[in-house]
Structure formats: structure tokens, C-alpha cells
XYZ file of C-alpha atoms in Angstrom:
332
model
C 62.488 54.940 -167.722
C 61.158 58.291 -166.556
C 61.184 60.613 -169.545
C 59.837 63.713 -167.855
C 58.387 64.790 -164.495
C 57.006 68.227 -163.735
C 54.635 70.177 -161.553
C 52.185 72.478 -163.374
C 50.650 75.407 -161.531
C 47.945 77.523 -163.131
C 48.906 76.163 -166.549
C 52.655 76.834 -166.190
C 55.486 74.431 -165.577
C 57.203 75.269 -162.303
C 59.666 72.558 -161.328
C 60.798 68.975 -161.866
C 60.698 67.261 -158.456
C 62.814 64.279 -157.444
C 60.565 63.095 -154.622
C 57.146 62.095 -155.921
C 55.575 61.773 -152.495
C 56.456 65.313 -151.366
C 55.518 66.734 -154.780
C 52.103 65.031 -154.705
C 51.438 66.268 -151.159
C 52.373 69.774 -152.225
C 50.133 69.969 -155.319
C 47.190 68.490 -153.406
C 47.638 71.064 -150.653
C 47.714 73.983 -153.088
C 44.738 72.858 -155.150
C 45.777 74.759 -158.276
C 48.560 72.330 -159.365
C 49.078 68.832 -160.595
C 51.998 66.470 -161.163
C 52.625 64.886 -164.583
C 55.056 61.990 -164.880
C 55.932 60.462 -168.271
C 57.478 56.990 -168.588
C 58.724 55.074 -171.615
C 58.543 51.288 -171.528
C 59.293 51.077 -167.795
C 60.475 47.905 -166.120
C 58.610 46.462 -163.158
C 61.263 47.745 -160.783
C 61.125 51.268 -162.239
C 57.333 51.308 -161.981
C 57.190 50.056 -158.378
C 58.032 53.505 -156.982
C 55.301 55.204 -159.022
C 52.794 52.506 -158.055
C 53.543 52.902 -154.352
C 53.492 56.694 -154.295
C 50.270 57.127 -156.308
C 48.392 54.041 -155.103
C 47.750 52.693 -158.580
C 45.597 49.584 -158.939
C 47.680 46.403 -159.457
C 45.566 45.221 -162.391
C 46.095 48.526 -164.214
C 49.783 48.436 -163.396
C 50.040 44.920 -164.868
C 48.370 46.117 -168.064
C 50.684 49.117 -168.264
C 53.808 46.968 -167.900
C 52.865 44.142 -170.265
C 51.216 46.360 -172.898
C 49.424 44.687 -175.874
C 46.110 45.979 -174.595
C 42.954 47.012 -176.404
C 41.889 50.667 -176.114
C 39.777 50.850 -172.984
C 38.673 52.892 -169.986
C 38.844 51.430 -166.463
C 37.525 53.190 -163.355
C 39.200 52.349 -160.047
C 38.683 53.777 -156.585
C 41.521 56.285 -156.682
C 42.333 56.624 -160.369
C 41.147 56.423 -163.946
C 43.036 54.135 -166.360
C 42.868 54.864 -170.100
C 44.545 52.884 -172.882
C 45.061 54.397 -176.335
C 46.724 53.008 -179.443
C 48.385 55.792 -181.486
C 49.172 54.798 -185.055
C 51.807 55.901 -187.531
C 51.800 55.561 -191.298
C 55.041 54.700 -193.074
C 54.755 56.278 -196.519
C 57.756 54.419 -197.954
C 56.464 50.944 -197.096
C 52.716 51.829 -197.082
C 52.301 50.204 -193.667
C 50.443 51.118 -190.481
C 52.236 50.641 -187.150
C 50.629 51.084 -183.753
C 52.069 51.878 -180.331
C 50.397 51.966 -176.928
C 49.757 54.803 -174.545
C 48.447 54.304 -171.001
C 47.231 57.141 -168.765
C 46.589 57.055 -165.017
C 44.483 60.057 -163.928
C 43.921 60.714 -160.269
C 43.630 63.448 -157.678
C 46.124 66.087 -158.853
C 48.330 63.709 -160.788
C 48.740 62.204 -164.235
C 51.032 59.282 -165.133
C 51.556 58.433 -168.779
C 53.247 55.198 -169.924
C 54.337 54.875 -173.537
C 55.186 51.728 -175.521
C 56.428 51.859 -179.094
C 57.327 54.832 -181.261
C 53.893 55.919 -182.383
C 53.093 58.213 -179.483
C 52.736 62.011 -179.836
C 53.326 62.726 -176.126
C 56.496 64.780 -176.552
C 54.952 67.200 -179.022
C 51.723 67.385 -177.037
C 53.530 68.287 -173.824
C 55.503 71.006 -175.617
C 52.338 72.373 -177.228
C 50.497 72.462 -173.923
C 53.373 74.203 -172.199
C 53.312 76.876 -174.887
C 49.508 77.368 -174.858
C 48.883 76.973 -171.106
C 45.100 77.056 -171.376
C 44.455 73.304 -171.256
C 47.015 72.838 -168.488
C 44.886 75.086 -166.279
C 42.205 72.367 -166.346
C 44.565 69.857 -164.765
C 44.890 66.198 -165.705
C 41.509 66.264 -167.466
C 42.761 68.918 -169.878
C 45.837 66.814 -170.635
C 43.660 63.727 -171.168
C 41.516 65.643 -173.641
C 44.562 67.046 -175.504
C 46.112 63.575 -175.838
C 42.935 61.870 -177.049
C 42.227 64.720 -179.444
C 45.737 64.487 -180.930
C 45.572 60.705 -181.272
C 42.147 60.749 -182.956
C 43.101 63.641 -185.273
C 46.094 61.636 -186.415
C 43.712 58.737 -187.101
C 42.004 60.989 -189.634
C 45.323 61.654 -191.384
C 46.112 57.942 -191.541
C 42.640 57.219 -192.922
C 43.266 59.774 -195.669
C 46.599 58.153 -196.556
C 45.021 54.694 -196.665
C 42.272 56.087 -198.915
C 44.946 57.366 -201.329
C 46.629 53.929 -201.347
C 43.299 52.255 -202.091
C 42.683 54.549 -205.045
C 46.076 53.462 -206.453
C 45.144 49.816 -205.956
C 41.832 50.367 -207.755
C 43.647 52.029 -210.663
C 46.045 49.111 -210.868
C 43.318 46.465 -210.767
C 41.235 48.091 -213.489
C 44.172 49.098 -215.636
C 44.360 47.086 -218.884
C 48.154 46.923 -218.540
C 48.631 46.282 -214.828
C 45.443 44.448 -213.977
C 47.052 41.084 -214.604
C 50.109 41.663 -212.412
C 50.867 38.645 -210.273
C 51.775 40.949 -207.363
C 48.419 42.722 -207.296
C 46.682 40.105 -205.116
C 49.486 40.162 -202.520
C 49.308 43.968 -202.436
C 45.567 43.840 -201.822
C 45.960 41.328 -198.992
C 48.729 43.431 -197.470
C 46.526 46.522 -197.645
C 43.696 44.641 -195.979
C 46.032 43.709 -193.093
C 46.913 47.379 -192.684
C 43.230 48.242 -192.481
C 42.711 45.564 -189.849
C 45.649 46.879 -187.823
C 44.115 50.356 -188.023
C 40.692 49.037 -187.006
C 42.171 47.383 -183.866
C 43.274 50.843 -182.746
C 40.129 52.830 -183.621
C 37.220 50.420 -183.121
C 37.555 49.549 -179.422
C 38.134 53.229 -178.572
C 34.528 54.098 -179.378
C 33.143 52.864 -176.037
C 35.683 54.713 -173.838
C 35.151 57.939 -175.739
C 31.387 57.544 -175.421
C 31.791 57.215 -171.633
C 34.087 60.233 -171.403
C 31.602 62.243 -173.505
C 28.722 61.208 -171.255
C 26.743 59.757 -174.155
C 24.679 56.618 -174.555
C 21.851 55.052 -172.552
C 24.255 53.859 -169.831
C 26.064 57.196 -169.475
C 27.472 57.727 -165.981
C 29.752 60.236 -164.383
C 33.429 59.367 -164.924
C 35.659 60.238 -161.968
C 38.107 63.091 -162.515
C 36.193 64.186 -165.632
C 33.909 67.105 -164.688
C 30.678 67.869 -166.444
C 32.182 70.937 -168.114
C 34.737 68.750 -169.879
C 32.201 66.520 -171.577
C 31.570 68.769 -174.618
C 35.276 68.586 -175.458
C 35.226 64.791 -175.375
C 32.056 64.805 -177.457
C 34.014 66.632 -180.148
C 36.721 63.949 -180.009
C 34.042 61.274 -180.139
C 32.573 62.855 -183.300
C 35.993 62.732 -184.974
C 36.430 59.111 -183.896
C 33.037 58.234 -185.384
C 34.189 59.700 -188.718
C 37.373 57.621 -188.486
C 35.503 54.404 -187.783
C 33.137 55.088 -190.670
C 36.131 55.633 -192.932
C 37.709 52.380 -191.753
C 34.506 50.467 -192.432
C 34.328 52.023 -195.889
C 37.968 51.156 -196.616
C 37.412 47.556 -195.540
C 34.360 47.167 -197.766
C 36.076 48.773 -200.731
C 39.214 46.697 -200.487
C 37.037 43.556 -200.324
C 35.301 44.738 -203.496
C 38.632 45.448 -205.167
C 39.862 41.979 -204.261
C 36.688 40.388 -205.631
C 37.038 42.417 -208.851
C 40.671 41.357 -209.220
C 39.821 37.696 -208.679
C 36.991 37.935 -211.196
C 39.294 39.532 -213.777
C 41.879 36.822 -213.133
C 39.243 34.128 -213.644
C 38.080 35.728 -216.916
C 41.649 35.934 -218.203
C 42.244 32.304 -217.268
C 39.077 31.293 -219.129
C 40.251 33.242 -222.178
C 43.619 31.510 -222.003
C 41.981 28.104 -221.703
C 39.787 28.784 -224.719
C 42.825 29.773 -226.781
C 44.730 26.707 -225.669
C 41.718 24.486 -226.482
C 41.333 26.107 -229.917
C 44.985 25.591 -230.828
C 44.843 22.018 -229.478
C 41.799 21.278 -231.660
C 43.587 22.754 -234.686
C 46.647 20.632 -233.978
C 44.558 17.474 -233.559
C 43.357 17.419 -237.199
C 46.747 17.143 -238.960
C 47.973 14.880 -236.172
C 45.093 12.476 -236.734
C 45.505 12.395 -240.538
C 49.289 12.028 -240.329
C 48.838 9.275 -237.769
C 46.449 7.317 -239.990
C 48.686 7.522 -243.065
C 51.767 6.818 -241.026
C 50.658 3.305 -240.055
C 52.306 1.860 -243.208
C 49.808 -0.924 -243.896
C 50.153 -2.587 -247.310
C 46.515 -2.381 -248.286
C 45.630 1.255 -247.564
C 43.778 3.260 -250.219
C 45.510 6.131 -251.972
C 48.968 5.073 -250.832
C 50.186 4.548 -254.405
C 48.092 7.261 -256.025
C 50.120 10.086 -257.598
C 48.085 12.930 -256.054
C 47.723 11.437 -252.538
C 50.311 13.632 -250.860
C 49.079 16.999 -252.231
C 45.495 15.952 -251.469
C 46.264 15.116 -247.855
C 48.252 18.320 -247.371
C 45.493 20.408 -248.970
C 42.848 18.699 -246.843
C 44.829 19.512 -243.688
C 45.229 23.139 -244.694
C 41.541 23.498 -245.565
C 40.409 21.995 -242.279
C 42.866 24.214 -240.353
C 41.525 27.275 -242.144
C 37.902 26.330 -241.383
C 38.701 25.760 -237.701
C 40.706 28.985 -237.436
C 37.892 31.095 -238.901
C 35.328 29.382 -236.690
C 37.332 29.946 -233.487
C 38.202 33.493 -234.550
C 34.547 34.305 -235.138
C 33.632 33.026 -231.666
C 36.387 35.003 -230.012
C 38.506 32.039 -228.930
C 41.534 33.257 -230.865
């Protein structure tokens, strides 16, 4: 559905037109205006009107309708198509959820398509309408503001994930909690959250590099003037920090998992040594009792007065020797 539609002139919102075709003709004729249409999970029928009026490329339209796209930047003849994946962090469940945000930028128009709940478009539009300055730069200014807000939120999510990882480290190396049977599942769950975060931040590096005009294959991007490149370079720098943080989180959580598995293995070895020691101690009296329980007629010491105390004493002495030996070696 269409969430919002407005014409912006010299950085100020002027009207909300009903006819896209007339509005687009008007803003192109004036030269100091642009049209911004926001849609939320539109159906194919709802999007047909926008596609026809703005001449959007069918491949980009298909991506915008089906969603589930990687962050990317596509250049078509009459428009620029950008895909972003905003992320949200649920503090109660310690999970990362991602949405999708598609932007069509063309001559005096901007179409945004949102999927999921993780998009900051509403707050960004309100902020831009209050500040005005970025709106004076047209669709390019809006594109910068949206990418800047998305990437800045990435930094906040990376900080939250770093805090969660510190808690996991404390749990793994705690003498009381290190052996919790739920620790491994928590580590695996955390690693999945990092991977979900990486799917949003990693592929965005190339599009931001293009918008910033960096790299050996840097080319001019339509509808992004040279004067706007320094702003996108700033966003690209922030994204680089985010990706470095994600890589660091992934390495650290792998190290935490390896440490937890090593501790579990050591504890299991300790348990096996204790079990083996007690089994060895139980084998001695079992063997002696088994021999003297065979009830043969011609067995020595069966009719001797001190046989029973001697056997019991021998068992106790052997048990004491084995106990001290295992204790000294740290098996008990």
C-alpha cells in the first residue's frame, strides 16, 4: 500500500498529489522539486501504477515485489535501484531481525518500497522535513540520509552484539556456569545472529563503494552528482567499521565455542578418570569376594579361624592403597 506521497520544493513539503503523472510532469518542469512515494509491501496490482508512471525497469520491479534480495546497486537507463537491509536488535530475545528497503531514484522522483518492520523510513522522513537541508538536494539527499541512518544503526547493533558476546565469554570461563548444558546452544544461536547481521552488512560494501566513487573501477553513478560523493564516503567509512566489527565478532564467537568445547572435553576426561578410579577400587573386593564365594571343598583358609578378618583387612588395605594412589595422581 502507499504509505505516503508528497512533492518537496526547495526542501519543503508542499502537497500530496493523487495523480502521479501530473505531479511528475510538474516537478520536472519546475526543476526545484521532486516527488517521493513510499510503499509498504505492495502487491503487484498496487505497484503496476507506479511502474507505468515512472517507467521502472521490470527486473527491478520484480525484485521489489518479491523481496529477499541481497543489498545491491543496479543502474538502469532511467533510474537507479538500491537495495538495503535494515536490521533491528531485540534486547529481550537477543536476536537480530532484518527487513528490506528498496529505492528507485530517477529524474525528480524517489520511490521507496519497504518490507518487514526494521525500516527507519518514517522517522527519516520526519527528520528530513524538519531539517530541510538534505531535501534541497533532491532524491540524492534522501538516498544519503537513508543509507546513513541504516549504517549508523548497524553500529548500534554491533555494539549490542559485542555486549552479548562479553556475557557469553564470562559464562564460558566462569567456574560455576562454564559447564552449563545450555551454553553451547547459546553460542550457536549467537553465531546465527552474527551471520544474519553479516548478510545485511557485507554485500552493502560494493554498492557504497560505487556511490562513494572509490575503487579502481569507480564510475559515475547516475543521479548521484560529484558533490554528493564525500557524503557517501563518510557512510562507506562507517560501513567499513561495521564489517570489521562483524568479522571480529565472528572470530571471537568461534574462539569462545572452541574454548567451551575444550573445557567440556577436559571435564569429561576428569569424569572418566574418576569413574575408572572408583571402578578399579570396586574391582579388588569384588574379585576377592568372588574367589571365596565359589564354595569349593578344598580351598585353603576356608576353615581357618582368622580367615574372615584377614580377607576383610586385605580388602581394606588394598582399597586404601588404591585411594591414596589415585588421589595423589589427581584422579579423585
